[in-house]
Coordinates of N, CA and C in Angstrom, one line a residue:
X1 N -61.0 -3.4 -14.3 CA -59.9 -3.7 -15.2 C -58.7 -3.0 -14.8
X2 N -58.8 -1.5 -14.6 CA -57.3 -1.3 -14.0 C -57.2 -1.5 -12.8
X3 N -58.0 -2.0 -11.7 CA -57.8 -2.5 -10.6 C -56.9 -3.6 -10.6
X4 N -57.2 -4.5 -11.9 CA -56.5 -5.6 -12.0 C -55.1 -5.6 -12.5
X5 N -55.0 -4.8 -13.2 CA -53.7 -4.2 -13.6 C -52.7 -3.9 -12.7
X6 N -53.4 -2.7 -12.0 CA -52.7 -2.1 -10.6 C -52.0 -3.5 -9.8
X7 N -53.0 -4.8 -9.8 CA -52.5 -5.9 -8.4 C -51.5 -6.4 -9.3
X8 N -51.4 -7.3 -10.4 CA -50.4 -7.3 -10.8 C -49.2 -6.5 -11.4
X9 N -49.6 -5.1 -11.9 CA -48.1 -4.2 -11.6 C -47.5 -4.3 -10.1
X10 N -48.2 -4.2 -9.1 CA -47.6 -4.7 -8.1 C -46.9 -5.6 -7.8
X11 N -47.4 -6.5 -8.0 CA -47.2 -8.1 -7.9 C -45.8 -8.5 -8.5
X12 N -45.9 -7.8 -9.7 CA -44.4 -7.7 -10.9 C -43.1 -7.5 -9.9
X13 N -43.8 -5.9 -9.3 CA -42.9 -5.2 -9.1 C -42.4 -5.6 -7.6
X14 N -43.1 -6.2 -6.8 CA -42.6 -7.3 -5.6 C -41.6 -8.4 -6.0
X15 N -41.9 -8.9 -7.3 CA -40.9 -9.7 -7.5 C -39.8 -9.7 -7.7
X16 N -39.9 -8.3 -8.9 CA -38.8 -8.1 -9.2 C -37.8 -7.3 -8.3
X17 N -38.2 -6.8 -7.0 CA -37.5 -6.3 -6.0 C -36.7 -7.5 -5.2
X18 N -37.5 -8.9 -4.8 CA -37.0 -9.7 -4.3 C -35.9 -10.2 -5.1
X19 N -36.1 -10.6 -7.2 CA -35.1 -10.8 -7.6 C -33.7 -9.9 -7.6
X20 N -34.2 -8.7 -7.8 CA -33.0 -7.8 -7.0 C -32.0 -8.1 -5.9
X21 N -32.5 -8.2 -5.0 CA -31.9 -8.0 -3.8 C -31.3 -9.8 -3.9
X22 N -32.2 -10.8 -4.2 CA -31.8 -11.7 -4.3 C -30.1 -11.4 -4.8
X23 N -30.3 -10.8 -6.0 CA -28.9 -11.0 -6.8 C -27.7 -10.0 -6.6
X24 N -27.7 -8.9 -5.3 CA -27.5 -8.0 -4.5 C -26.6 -9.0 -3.8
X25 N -27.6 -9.7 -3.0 CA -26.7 -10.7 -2.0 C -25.8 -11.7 -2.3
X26 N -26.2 -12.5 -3.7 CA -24.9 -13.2 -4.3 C -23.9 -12.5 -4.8
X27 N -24.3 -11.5 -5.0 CA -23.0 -10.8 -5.3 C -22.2 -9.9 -4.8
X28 N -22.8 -9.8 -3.5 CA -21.5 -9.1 -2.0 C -20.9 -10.3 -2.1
X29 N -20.5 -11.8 -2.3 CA -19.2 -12.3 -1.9 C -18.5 -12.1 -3.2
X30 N -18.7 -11.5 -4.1 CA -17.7 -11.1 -5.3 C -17.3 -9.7 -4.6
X31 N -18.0 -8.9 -4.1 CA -17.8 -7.2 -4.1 C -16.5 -7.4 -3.0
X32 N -16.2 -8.2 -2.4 CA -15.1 -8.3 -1.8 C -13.6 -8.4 -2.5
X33 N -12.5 -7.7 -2.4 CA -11.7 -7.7 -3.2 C -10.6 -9.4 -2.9
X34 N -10.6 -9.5 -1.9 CA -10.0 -10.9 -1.4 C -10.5 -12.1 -2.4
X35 N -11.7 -11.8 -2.6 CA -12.9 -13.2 -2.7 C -12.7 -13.0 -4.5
X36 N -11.2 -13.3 -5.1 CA -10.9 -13.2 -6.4 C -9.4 -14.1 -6.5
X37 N -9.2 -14.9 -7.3 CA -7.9 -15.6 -7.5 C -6.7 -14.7 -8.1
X38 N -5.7 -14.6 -7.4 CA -4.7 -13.9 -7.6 C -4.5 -12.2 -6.8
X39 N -5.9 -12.4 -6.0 CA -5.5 -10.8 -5.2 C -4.8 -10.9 -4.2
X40 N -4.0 -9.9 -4.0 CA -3.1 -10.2 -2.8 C -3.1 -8.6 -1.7
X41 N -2.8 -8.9 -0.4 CA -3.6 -8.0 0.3 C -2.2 -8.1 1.4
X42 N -1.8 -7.1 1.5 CA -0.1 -7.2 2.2 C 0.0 -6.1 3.4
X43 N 0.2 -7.1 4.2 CA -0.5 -6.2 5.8 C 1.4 -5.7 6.4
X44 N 1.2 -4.4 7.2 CA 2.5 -4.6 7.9 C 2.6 -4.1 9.4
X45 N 3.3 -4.5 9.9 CA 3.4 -5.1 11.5 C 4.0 -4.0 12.4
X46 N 3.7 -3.3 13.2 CA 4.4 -2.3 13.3 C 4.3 -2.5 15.4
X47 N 5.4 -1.8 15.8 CA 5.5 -2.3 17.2 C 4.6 -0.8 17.9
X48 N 4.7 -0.5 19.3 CA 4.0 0.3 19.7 C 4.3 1.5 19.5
X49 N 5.8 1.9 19.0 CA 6.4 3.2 19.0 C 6.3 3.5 17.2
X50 N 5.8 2.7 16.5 CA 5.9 2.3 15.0 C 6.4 2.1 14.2
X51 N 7.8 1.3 14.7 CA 8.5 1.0 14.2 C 8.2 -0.2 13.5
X52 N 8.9 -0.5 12.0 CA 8.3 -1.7 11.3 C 8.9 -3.2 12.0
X53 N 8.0 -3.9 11.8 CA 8.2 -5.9 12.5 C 7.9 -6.5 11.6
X54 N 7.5 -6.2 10.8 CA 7.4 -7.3 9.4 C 6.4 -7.0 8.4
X55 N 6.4 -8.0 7.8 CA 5.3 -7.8 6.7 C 4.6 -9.5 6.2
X56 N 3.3 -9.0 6.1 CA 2.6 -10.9 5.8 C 1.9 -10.4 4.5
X57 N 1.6 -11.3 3.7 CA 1.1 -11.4 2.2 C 0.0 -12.4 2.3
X58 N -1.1 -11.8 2.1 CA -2.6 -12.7 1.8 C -2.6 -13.2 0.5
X59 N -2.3 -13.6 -0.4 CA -2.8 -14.3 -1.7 C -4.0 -15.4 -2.0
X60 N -4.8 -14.9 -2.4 CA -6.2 -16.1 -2.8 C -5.9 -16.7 -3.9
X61 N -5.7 -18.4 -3.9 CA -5.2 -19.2 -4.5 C -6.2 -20.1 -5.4
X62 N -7.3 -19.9 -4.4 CA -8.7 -20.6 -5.5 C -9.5 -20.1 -4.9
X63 N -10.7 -20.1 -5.8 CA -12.0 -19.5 -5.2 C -13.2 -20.9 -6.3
X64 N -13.7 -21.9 -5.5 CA -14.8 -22.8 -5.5 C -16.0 -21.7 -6.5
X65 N -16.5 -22.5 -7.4 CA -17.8 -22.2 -7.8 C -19.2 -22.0 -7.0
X66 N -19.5 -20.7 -7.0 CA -21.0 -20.6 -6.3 C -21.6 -21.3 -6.4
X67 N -22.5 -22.3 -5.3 CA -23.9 -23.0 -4.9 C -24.5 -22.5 -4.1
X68 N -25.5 -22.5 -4.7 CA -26.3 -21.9 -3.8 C -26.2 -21.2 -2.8
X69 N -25.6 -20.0 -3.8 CA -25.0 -18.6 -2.9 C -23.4 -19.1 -2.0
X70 N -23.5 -20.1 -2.3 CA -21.9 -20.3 -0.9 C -20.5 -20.3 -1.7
X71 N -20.0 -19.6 -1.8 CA -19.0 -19.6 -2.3 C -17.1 -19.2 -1.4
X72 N -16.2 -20.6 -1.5 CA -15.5 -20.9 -0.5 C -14.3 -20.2 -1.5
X73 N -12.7 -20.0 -0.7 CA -11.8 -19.0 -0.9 C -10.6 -19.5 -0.1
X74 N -9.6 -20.0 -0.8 CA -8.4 -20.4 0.0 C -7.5 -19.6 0.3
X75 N -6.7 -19.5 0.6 CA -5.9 -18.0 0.7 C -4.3 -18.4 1.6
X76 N -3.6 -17.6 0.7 CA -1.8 -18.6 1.1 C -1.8 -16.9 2.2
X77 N -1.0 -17.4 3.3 CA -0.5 -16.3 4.0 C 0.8 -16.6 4.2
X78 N 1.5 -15.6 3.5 CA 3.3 -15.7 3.6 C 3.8 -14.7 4.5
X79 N 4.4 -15.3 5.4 CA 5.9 -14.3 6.3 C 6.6 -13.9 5.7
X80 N 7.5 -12.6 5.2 CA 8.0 -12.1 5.0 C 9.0 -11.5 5.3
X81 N 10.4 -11.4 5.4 CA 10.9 -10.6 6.1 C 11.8 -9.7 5.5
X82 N 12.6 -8.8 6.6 CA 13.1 -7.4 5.9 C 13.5 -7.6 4.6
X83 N 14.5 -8.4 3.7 CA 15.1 -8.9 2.7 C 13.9 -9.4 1.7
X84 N 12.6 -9.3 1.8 CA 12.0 -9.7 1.1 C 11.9 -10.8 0.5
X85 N 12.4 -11.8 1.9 CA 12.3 -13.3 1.8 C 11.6 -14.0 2.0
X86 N 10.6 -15.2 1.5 CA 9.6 -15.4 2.6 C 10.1 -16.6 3.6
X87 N 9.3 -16.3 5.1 CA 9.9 -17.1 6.4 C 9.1 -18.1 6.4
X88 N 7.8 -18.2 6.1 CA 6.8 -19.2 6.0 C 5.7 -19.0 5.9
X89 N 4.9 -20.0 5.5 CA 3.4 -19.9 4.6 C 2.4 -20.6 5.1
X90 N 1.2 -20.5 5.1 CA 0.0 -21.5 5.6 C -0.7 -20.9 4.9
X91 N -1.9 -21.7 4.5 CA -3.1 -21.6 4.1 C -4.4 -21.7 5.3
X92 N -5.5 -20.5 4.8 CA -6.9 -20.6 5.9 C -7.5 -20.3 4.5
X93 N -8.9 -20.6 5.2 CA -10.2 -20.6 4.6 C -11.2 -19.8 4.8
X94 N -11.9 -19.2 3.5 CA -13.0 -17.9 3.5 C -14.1 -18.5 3.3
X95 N -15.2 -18.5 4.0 CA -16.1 -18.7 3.3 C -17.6 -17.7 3.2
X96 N -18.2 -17.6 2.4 CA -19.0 -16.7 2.1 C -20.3 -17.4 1.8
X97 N -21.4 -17.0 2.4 CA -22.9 -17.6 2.2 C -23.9 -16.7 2.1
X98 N -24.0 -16.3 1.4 CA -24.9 -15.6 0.3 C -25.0 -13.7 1.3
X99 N -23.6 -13.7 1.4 CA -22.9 -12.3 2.3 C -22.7 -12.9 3.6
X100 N -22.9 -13.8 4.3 CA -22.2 -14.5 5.4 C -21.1 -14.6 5.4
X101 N -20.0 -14.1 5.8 CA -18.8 -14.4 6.0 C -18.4 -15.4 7.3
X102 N -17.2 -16.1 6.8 CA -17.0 -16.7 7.7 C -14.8 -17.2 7.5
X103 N -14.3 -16.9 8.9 CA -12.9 -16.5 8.6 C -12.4 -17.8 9.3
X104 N -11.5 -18.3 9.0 CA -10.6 -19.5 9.9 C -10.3 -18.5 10.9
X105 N -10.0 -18.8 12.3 CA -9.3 -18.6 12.9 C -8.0 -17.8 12.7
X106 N -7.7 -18.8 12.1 CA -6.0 -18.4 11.5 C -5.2 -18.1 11.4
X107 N -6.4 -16.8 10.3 CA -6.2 -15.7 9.7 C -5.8 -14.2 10.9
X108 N -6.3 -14.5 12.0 CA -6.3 -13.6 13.1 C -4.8 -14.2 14.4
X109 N -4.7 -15.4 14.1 CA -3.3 -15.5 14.6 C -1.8 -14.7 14.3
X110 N -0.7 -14.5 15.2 CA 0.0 -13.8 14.6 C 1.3 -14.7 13.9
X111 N 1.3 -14.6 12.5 CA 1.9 -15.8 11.2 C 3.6 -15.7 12.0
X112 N 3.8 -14.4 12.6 CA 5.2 -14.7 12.6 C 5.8 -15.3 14.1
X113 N 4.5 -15.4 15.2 CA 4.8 -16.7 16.2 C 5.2 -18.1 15.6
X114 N 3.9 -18.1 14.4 CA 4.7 -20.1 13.6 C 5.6 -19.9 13.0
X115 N 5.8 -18.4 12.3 CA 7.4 -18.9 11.6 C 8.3 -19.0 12.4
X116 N 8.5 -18.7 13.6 CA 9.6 -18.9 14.9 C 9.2 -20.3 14.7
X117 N 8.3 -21.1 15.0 CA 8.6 -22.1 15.5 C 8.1 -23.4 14.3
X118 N 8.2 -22.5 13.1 CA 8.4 -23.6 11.9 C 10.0 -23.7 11.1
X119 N 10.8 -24.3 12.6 CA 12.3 -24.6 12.2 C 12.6 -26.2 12.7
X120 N 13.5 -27.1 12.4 CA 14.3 -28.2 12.8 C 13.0 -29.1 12.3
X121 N 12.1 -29.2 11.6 CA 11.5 -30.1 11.1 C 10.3 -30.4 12.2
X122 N 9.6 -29.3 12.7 CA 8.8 -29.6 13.7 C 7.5 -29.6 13.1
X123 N 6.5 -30.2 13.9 CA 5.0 -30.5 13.0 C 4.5 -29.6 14.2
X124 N 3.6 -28.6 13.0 CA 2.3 -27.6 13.8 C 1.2 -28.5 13.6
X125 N 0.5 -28.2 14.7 CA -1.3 -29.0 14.6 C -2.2 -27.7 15.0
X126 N -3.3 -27.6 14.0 CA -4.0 -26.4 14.6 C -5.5 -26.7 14.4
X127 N -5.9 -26.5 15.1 CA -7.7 -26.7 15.4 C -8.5 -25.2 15.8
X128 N -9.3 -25.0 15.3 CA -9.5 -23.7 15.8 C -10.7 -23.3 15.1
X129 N -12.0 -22.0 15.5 CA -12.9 -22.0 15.3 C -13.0 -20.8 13.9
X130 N -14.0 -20.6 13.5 CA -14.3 -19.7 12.4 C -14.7 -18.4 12.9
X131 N -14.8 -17.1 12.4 CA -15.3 -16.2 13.5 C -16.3 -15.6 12.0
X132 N -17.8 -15.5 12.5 CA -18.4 -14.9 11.1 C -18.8 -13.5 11.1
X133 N -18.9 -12.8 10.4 CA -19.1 -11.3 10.0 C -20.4 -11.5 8.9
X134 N -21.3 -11.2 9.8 CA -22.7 -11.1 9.1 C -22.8 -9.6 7.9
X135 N -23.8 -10.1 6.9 CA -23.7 -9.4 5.9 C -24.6 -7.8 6.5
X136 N -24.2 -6.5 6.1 CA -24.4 -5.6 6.8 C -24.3 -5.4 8.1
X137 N -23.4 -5.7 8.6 CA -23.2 -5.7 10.0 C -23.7 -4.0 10.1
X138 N -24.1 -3.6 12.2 CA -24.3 -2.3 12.4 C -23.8 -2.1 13.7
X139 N -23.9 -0.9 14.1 CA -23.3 -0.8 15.3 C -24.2 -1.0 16.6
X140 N -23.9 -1.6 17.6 CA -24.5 -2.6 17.9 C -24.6 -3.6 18.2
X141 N -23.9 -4.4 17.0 CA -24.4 -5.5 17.2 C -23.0 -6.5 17.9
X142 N -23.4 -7.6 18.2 CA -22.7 -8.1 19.3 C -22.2 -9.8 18.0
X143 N -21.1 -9.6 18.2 CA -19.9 -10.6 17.2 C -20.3 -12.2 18.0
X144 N -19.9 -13.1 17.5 CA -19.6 -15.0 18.3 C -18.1 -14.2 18.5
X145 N -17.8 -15.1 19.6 CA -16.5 -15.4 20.3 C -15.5 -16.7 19.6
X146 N -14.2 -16.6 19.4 CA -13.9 -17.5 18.8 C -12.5 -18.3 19.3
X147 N -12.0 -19.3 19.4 CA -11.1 -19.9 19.8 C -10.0 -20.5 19.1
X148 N -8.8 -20.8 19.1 CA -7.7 -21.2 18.0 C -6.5 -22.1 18.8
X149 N -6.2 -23.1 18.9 CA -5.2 -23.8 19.6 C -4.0 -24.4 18.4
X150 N -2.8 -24.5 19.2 CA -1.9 -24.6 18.0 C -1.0 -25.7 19.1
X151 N -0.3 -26.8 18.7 CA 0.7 -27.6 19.1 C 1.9 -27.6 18.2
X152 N 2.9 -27.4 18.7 CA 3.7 -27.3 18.2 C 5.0 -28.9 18.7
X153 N 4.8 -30.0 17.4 CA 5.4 -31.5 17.7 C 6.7 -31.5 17.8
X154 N 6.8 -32.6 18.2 CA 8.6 -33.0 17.5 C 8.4 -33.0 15.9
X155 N 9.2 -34.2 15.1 CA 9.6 -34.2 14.0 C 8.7 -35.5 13.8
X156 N 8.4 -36.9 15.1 CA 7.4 -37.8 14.9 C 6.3 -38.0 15.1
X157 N 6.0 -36.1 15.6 CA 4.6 -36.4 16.2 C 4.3 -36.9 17.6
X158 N 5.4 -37.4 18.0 CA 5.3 -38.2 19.5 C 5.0 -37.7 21.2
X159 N 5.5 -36.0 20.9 CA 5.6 -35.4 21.6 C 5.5 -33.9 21.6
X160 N 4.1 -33.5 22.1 CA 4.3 -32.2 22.5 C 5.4 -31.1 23.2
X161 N 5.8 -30.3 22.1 CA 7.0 -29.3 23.0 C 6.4 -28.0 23.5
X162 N 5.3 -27.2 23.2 CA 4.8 -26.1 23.2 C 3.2 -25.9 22.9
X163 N 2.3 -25.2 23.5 CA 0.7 -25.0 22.9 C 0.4 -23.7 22.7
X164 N 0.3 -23.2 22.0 CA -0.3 -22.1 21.8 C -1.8 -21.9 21.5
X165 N -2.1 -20.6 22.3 CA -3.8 -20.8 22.1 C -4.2 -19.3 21.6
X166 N -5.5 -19.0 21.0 CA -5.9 -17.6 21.3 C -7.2 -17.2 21.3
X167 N -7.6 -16.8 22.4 CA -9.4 -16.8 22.1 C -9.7 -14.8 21.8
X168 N -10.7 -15.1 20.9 CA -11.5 -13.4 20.8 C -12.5 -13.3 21.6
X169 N -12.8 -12.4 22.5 CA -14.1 -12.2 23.6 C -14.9 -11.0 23.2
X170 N -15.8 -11.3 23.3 CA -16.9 -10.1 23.5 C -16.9 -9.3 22.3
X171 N -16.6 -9.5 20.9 CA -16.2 -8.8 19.8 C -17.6 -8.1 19.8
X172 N -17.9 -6.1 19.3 CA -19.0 -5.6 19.4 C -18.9 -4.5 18.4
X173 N -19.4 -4.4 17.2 CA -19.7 -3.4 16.3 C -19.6 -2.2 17.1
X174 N -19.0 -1.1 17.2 CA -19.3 0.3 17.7 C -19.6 1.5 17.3
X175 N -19.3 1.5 15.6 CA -19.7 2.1 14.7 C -18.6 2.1 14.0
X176 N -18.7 3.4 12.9 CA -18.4 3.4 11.0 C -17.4 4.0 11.2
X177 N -16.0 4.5 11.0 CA -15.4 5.5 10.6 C -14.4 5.5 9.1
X178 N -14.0 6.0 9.2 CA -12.9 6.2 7.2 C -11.6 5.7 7.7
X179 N -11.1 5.2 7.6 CA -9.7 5.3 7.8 C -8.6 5.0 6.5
X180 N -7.3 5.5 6.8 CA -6.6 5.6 5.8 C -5.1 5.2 5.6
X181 N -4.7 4.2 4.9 CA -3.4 3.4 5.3 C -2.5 4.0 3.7
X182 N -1.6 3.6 3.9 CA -0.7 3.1 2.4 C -1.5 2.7 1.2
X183 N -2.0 2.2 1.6 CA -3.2 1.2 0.4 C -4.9 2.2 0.2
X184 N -5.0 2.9 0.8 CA -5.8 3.9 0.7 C -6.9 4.1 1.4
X185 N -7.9 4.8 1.2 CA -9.1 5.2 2.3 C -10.4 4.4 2.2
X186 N -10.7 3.9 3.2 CA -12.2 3.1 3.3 C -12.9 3.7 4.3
X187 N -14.0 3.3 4.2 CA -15.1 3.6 5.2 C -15.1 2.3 5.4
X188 N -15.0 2.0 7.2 CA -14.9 0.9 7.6 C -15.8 0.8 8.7
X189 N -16.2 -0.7 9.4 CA -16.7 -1.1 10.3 C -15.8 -1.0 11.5
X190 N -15.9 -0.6 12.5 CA -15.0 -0.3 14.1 C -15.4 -1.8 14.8
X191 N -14.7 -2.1 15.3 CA -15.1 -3.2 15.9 C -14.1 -3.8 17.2
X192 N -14.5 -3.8 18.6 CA -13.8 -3.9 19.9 C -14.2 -5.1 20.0
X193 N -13.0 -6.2 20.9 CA -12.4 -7.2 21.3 C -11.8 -7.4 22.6
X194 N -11.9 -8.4 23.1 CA -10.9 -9.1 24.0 C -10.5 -9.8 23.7
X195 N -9.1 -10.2 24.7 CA -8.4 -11.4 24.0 C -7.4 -11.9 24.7
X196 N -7.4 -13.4 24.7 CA -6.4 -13.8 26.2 C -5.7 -15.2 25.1
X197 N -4.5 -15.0 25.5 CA -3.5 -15.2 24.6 C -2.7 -16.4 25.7
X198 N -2.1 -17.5 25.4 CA -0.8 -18.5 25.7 C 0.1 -19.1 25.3
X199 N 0.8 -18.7 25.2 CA 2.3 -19.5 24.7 C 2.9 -20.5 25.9
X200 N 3.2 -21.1 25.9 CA 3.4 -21.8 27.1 C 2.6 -21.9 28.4
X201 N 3.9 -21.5 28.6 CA 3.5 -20.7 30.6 C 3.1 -19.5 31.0
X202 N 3.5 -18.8 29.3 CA 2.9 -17.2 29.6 C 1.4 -16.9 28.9
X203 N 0.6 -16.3 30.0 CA -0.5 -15.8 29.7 C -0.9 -14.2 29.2
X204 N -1.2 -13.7 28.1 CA -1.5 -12.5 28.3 C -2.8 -12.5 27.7
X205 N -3.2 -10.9 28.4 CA -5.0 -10.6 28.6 C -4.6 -9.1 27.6
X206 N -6.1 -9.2 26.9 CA -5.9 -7.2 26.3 C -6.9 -7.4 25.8
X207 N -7.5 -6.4 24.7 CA -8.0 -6.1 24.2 C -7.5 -5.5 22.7
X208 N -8.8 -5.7 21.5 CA -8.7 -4.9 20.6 C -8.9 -4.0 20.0
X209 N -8.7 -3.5 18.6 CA -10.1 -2.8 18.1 C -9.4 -2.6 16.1
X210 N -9.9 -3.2 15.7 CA -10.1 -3.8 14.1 C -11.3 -2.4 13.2
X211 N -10.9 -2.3 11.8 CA -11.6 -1.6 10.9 C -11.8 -2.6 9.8
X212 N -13.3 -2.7 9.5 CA -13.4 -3.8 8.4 C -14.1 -2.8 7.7
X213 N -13.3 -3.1 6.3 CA -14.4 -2.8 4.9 C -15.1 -3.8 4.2
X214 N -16.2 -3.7 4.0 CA -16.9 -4.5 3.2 C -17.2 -5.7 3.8
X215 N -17.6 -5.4 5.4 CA -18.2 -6.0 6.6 C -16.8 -7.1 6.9
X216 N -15.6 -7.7 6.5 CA -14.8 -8.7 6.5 C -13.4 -8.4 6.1
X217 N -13.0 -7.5 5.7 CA -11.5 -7.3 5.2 C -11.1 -6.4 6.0
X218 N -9.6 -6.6 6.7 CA -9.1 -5.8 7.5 C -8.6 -4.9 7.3
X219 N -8.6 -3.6 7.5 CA -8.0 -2.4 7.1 C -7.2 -2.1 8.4
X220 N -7.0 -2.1 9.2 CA -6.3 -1.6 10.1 C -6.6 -2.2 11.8
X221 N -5.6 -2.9 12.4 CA -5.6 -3.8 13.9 C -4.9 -3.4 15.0
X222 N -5.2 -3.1 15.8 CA -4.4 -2.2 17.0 C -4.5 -3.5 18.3
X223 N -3.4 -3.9 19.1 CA -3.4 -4.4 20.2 C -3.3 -3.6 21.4
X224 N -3.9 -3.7 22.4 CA -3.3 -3.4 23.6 C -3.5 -4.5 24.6
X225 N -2.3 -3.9 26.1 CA -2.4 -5.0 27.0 C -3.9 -4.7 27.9
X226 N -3.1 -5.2 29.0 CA -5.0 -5.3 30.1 C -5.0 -3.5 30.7
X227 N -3.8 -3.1 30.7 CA -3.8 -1.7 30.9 C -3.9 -0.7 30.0
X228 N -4.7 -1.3 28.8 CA -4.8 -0.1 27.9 C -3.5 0.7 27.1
X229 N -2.5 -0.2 27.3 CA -2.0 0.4 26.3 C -1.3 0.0 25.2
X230 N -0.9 0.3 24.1 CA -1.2 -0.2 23.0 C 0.4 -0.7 23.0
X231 N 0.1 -2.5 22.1 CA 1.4 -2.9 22.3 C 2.0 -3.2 21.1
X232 N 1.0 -2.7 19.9 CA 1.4 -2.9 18.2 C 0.2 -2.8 17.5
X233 N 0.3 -2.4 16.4 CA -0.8 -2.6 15.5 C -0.2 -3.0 13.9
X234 N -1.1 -3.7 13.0 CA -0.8 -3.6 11.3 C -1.9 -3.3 11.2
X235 N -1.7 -2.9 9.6 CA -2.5 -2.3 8.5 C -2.5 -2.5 6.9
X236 N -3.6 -2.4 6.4 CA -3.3 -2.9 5.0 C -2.6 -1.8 4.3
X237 N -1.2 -2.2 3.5 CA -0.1 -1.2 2.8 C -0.5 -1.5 1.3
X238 N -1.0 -2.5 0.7 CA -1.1 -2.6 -0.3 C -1.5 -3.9 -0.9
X239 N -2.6 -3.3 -2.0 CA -3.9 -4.0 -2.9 C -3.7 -4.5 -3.9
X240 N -3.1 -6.0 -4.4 CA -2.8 -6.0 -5.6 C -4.1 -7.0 -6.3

């Protein structure tokens, strides 16, 4: 008799650990501060010596009803400039699968190359891959490579004036550290990159190295060239 008791307290208690964690996992894509309508997440651009280059505005404009754990995330990203005007806008896409993350491209392009060349009525085309951030990421572990192409048209479409491209290489978890901006302190994921860049005719090669909190949100982005040295970085200044 209490043998039998014992297999089913057990039994209970297996379940209710799977329903746990089950409901653990749908709800890291809430624990994210982005993955809410109306949060806004305002990065700023700073050159190598750190002096300021601008400022971009993340705003999440809708967030789709969970299915079965997947829940999708639009997000306006505004150029900004010193006068606190904005230069120009696009939207990318989040998506989250039951703590899967998954980022447009886009989001990791730099917004204030298209506002240069979102002038005289010209049409951008952009195709480009998703880059995903698995739920508990560790160090370790080894990221997908990702790709992003941009055409920059006439006004009919008829003709290509400019391509821009940007691929991420070798992205690799290296470990945990705190870091601390304007916007305040997280314990974040470290994460190293390559990255080969074209605007035209010009090619450039470097490398990265990115802080994510909460396996996907960027806290802090440093570039350098192929010689290691650092050619700009932003950071998150503030969480609204």
């Amino acid at each position: 008799m209490n043998f039998k008791i014992t297999i089913k307290t057990v039994i209970f208690l297996l379940l209710l650990q799977c329903i746990v964690y089950t409901e653990v996992k749908a709800q890291d894509c809430n624990a994210v501060p982005f993955m809410k309508v109306g949060a806004v997440l305002e990065y700023t651009d700073y050159n190598k010596k750190g002096k300021l280059q601008g400022t971009t505005r993340h705003e999440t404009t809708a967030i789709s009803p969970s299915t079965d754990g997947i829940v999708n995330a639009v997000i306006k990203a505004t150029v900004v400039d010193n006068k606190n005007k904005d230069k120009y806008s696009t939207d990318y896409n989040v998506k989250c699968n039951n703590g899967l993350f998954s980022v447009d491209m886009l989001r990791f392009f730099d917004f204030d190359k298209l506002s240069e060349h979102n002038k005289n009525n010209l049409n951008i085309k952009i195709d480009g891959d998703v880059l995903e951030f698995p739920y508990q990421m560790k160090p370790g572990d080894d990221l997908d490579d990702g790709t992003i192409n941009i055409k920059i048209n006439n006004e009919d479409n008829t003709f290509t004036l400019v391509t821009l491209s940007f691929d991420v290489l070798n992205r690799e978890i290296v470990g945990e550290e705190q870091i601390t901006t304007p916007a305040g302190t997280y314990k974040c994921k470290k994460v190293t990159f390559d990255f080969e860049s074209k605007f035209g005719i010009l090619n450039i090669r470097g490398s990265g190295v990115e802080w994510y909190y909460n396996d996907v949100m960027v806290v802090r982005s440093e570039s350098y060239n192929k010689k290691g040295k650092l050619i700009g970085y932003h950071e998150l200044t503030k969480v609204l």
